[in-house]
Amino acid sequence: MTVANGWDHVGVVGAGLMGAEIALLAAGPERRVTLVDIDDGALARGIEHARRAGARLVERGRWTDAELAARLEAITPSTDVAEFAGCALVVEAVPERLDLKKGVLANIAGVVGEGAVVATNTSGLSITELASAAADPARFVGLHFFNPATAMRLVEVILGERTDAGVAEAAAAFARDLEKTPILVRECPGFVVNRILVRAVVAGILAAHEGRVDPAQADADVVAAGPTPMGPHALADLVGIDTLESVRSDLERAYPGRYPDAGILAQLLAAGRLGRKSGGGFFHERPGEVPGDPAGAAAPAYYGAAADEARRIVEEEIASTGDTDTGMMLGAGWSAGPSSLKEQA
Ligand code: NAD
């Protein structure tokens, strides 16, 4: 299937954290963007978010003031998806609810032309399931930007069961045009980065807990022993115990026995300790009187789990070794990819 490149009119639906920054990255003198949300207030907040995210890039010298102004100028806010008529690409970035996304995708299907590509920024819903609401499932693809989209270089391009390979390539070319690094991922729960990272984080937390190793000590061990910039407890506190537990339990259902945590996260949740957002989390935990083993099991558990999951991803032909490595380096900040861990696994 051939896909027209040089997409000069792109639609983005959902002007929240992700959609606003994706719109800003896509917009410019050569490409106008129609940004749709439910009301003028949400659109105004989205444009303001984009302006602030762009200002940070200007501060860092990546863009000039004039470039940011031209990008903002090229974004047309609207509350009507009918404005997507004529768009060759529409990116969906509404909240992570299957019914909501399917409704929005069905509305878009009634508007865009036959040749248009529709992409979703879902973090974890099934591309194949979402594609059932699209006009043409072959022209439906995942474009998983990471938060914050203006700063994170990785984009996971996810192929659902019916996504055309040419459409995925065109989506990857679009990501490159936005100065991102795309990796190609055949759909699976967790895609590549979350599947590996959450498994490692949960394994590290469980091993530290069982070994009665202090969380800070366990994190220091993990960081010292391999390529991750942040230990599992610190990352859990940063993303939020509620978010991590939701992803962990989904992945444990999808891959039984690979994401066990002995109920540790649920206990923190029940105590209202959600991590940084609530001021609690792991660093209010004290493991008890028995001193931990400073050379405890957290690091081998963490990297062993990551290496095993990465090996499965490559064996199942979900992603290539190179793309799996790129995913962990650009999506999780690792200094080297999981293929470098083979000997430790
Ligand atoms: P958000 O809540 O910040 O923004 C969602 C926006 O969608 C809101 O402005 C809301 O008003 C709008 N919206 C709701 N219903 C709508 C409708 N029917 N039509 C048009 N607009 C509608 O959410 P977000 O964090 O930007 O997440 C959006 C998507 O991106 C989700 O699928 C999420 O899983 C995914 N994602 C989020 C992150 C992250 O860290 N926040 C990272 C990667 C991917």
PDB file of C-alpha atoms in Angstrom, residues 123-124 189-190 193-207 232 236 239-269 282 305 309:
ATOM      1  CA  SER A 123      -0.149   3.814  26.218  1.00  0.00           C
ATOM      2  CA  GLY A 124      -1.540   0.313  26.456  1.00  0.00           C
ATOM      3  CA  PRO A 189       0.446  -5.866  25.933  1.00  0.00           C
ATOM      4  CA  GLY A 190       2.878  -3.245  27.273  1.00  0.00           C
ATOM      5  CA  VAL A 193       9.397  -0.222  26.916  1.00  0.00           C
ATOM      6  CA  ASN A 194       6.713  -0.781  29.559  1.00  0.00           C
ATOM      7  CA  ARG A 195       6.874  -4.532  29.115  1.00  0.00           C
ATOM      8  CA  ILE A 196      10.598  -4.590  29.958  1.00  0.00           C
ATOM      9  CA  LEU A 197      10.790  -1.674  32.381  1.00  0.00           C
ATOM     10  CA  VAL A 198       7.799  -2.606  34.541  1.00  0.00           C
ATOM     11  CA  ARG A 199       8.977  -6.199  34.754  1.00  0.00           C
ATOM     12  CA  ALA A 200      12.431  -5.052  35.909  1.00  0.00           C
ATOM     13  CA  VAL A 201      11.029  -2.527  38.386  1.00  0.00           C
ATOM     14  CA  VAL A 202       8.617  -5.014  39.957  1.00  0.00           C
ATOM     15  CA  ALA A 203      11.308  -7.733  40.161  1.00  0.00           C
ATOM     16  CA  GLY A 204      13.726  -5.299  41.823  1.00  0.00           C
ATOM     17  CA  ILE A 205      11.134  -4.154  44.365  1.00  0.00           C
ATOM     18  CA  LEU A 206      10.099  -7.714  45.198  1.00  0.00           C
ATOM     19  CA  ALA A 207      13.704  -8.917  45.623  1.00  0.00           C
ATOM     20  CA  PRO A 232      13.058   0.739  40.882  1.00  0.00           C
ATOM     21  CA  ALA A 236       7.832   3.799  41.278  1.00  0.00           C
ATOM     22  CA  VAL A 239       5.416   7.589  38.173  1.00  0.00           C
ATOM     23  CA  GLY A 240       3.011   7.012  41.067  1.00  0.00           C
ATOM     24  CA  ILE A 241       2.211   3.773  42.867  1.00  0.00           C
ATOM     25  CA  ASP A 242      -1.360   3.871  41.464  1.00  0.00           C
ATOM     26  CA  THR A 243      -0.188   4.144  37.853  1.00  0.00           C
ATOM     27  CA  LEU A 244       2.470   1.467  38.315  1.00  0.00           C
ATOM     28  CA  GLU A 245       0.052  -0.937  40.010  1.00  0.00           C
ATOM     29  CA  SER A 246      -2.502  -0.471  37.244  1.00  0.00           C
ATOM     30  CA  VAL A 247       0.066  -1.274  34.538  1.00  0.00           C
ATOM     31  CA  ARG A 248       1.602  -4.101  36.611  1.00  0.00           C
ATOM     32  CA  SER A 249      -1.731  -5.846  37.193  1.00  0.00           C
ATOM     33  CA  ASP A 250      -2.642  -5.552  33.481  1.00  0.00           C
ATOM     34  CA  LEU A 251       0.723  -7.054  32.519  1.00  0.00           C
ATOM     35  CA  GLU A 252       0.444  -9.819  35.138  1.00  0.00           C
ATOM     36  CA  ARG A 253      -2.933 -10.760  33.614  1.00  0.00           C
ATOM     37  CA  ALA A 254      -1.415 -10.727  30.108  1.00  0.00           C
ATOM     38  CA  TYR A 255       1.770 -12.610  31.082  1.00  0.00           C
ATOM     39  CA  PRO A 256       0.835 -14.680  34.162  1.00  0.00           C
ATOM     40  CA  GLY A 257       3.599 -15.152  36.721  1.00  0.00           C
ATOM     41  CA  ARG A 258       6.017 -12.617  35.213  1.00  0.00           C
ATOM     42  CA  TYR A 259       4.952  -9.476  37.115  1.00  0.00           C
ATOM     43  CA  PRO A 260       4.389 -10.697  40.720  1.00  0.00           C
ATOM     44  CA  ASP A 261       4.917  -8.223  43.561  1.00  0.00           C
ATOM     45  CA  ALA A 262       3.457 -10.137  46.561  1.00  0.00           C
ATOM     46  CA  GLY A 263       0.877  -7.359  46.997  1.00  0.00           C
ATOM     47  CA  ILE A 264       3.487  -4.735  47.916  1.00  0.00           C
ATOM     48  CA  LEU A 265       2.087  -2.029  45.628  1.00  0.00           C
ATOM     49  CA  ALA A 266      -1.527  -2.753  46.635  1.00  0.00           C
ATOM     50  CA  GLN A 267      -0.553  -2.347  50.304  1.00  0.00           C
ATOM     51  CA  LEU A 268       1.015   1.056  49.629  1.00  0.00           C
ATOM     52  CA  LEU A 269      -2.064   2.055  47.636  1.00  0.00           C
ATOM     53  CA  PHE A 282       8.611   3.681  49.194  1.00  0.00           C
ATOM     54  CA  ALA A 305      13.997  -9.824  34.513  1.00  0.00           C
ATOM     55  CA  GLU A 309      11.644  -9.951  28.818  1.00  0.00           C
TER      56      GLU A 309
END
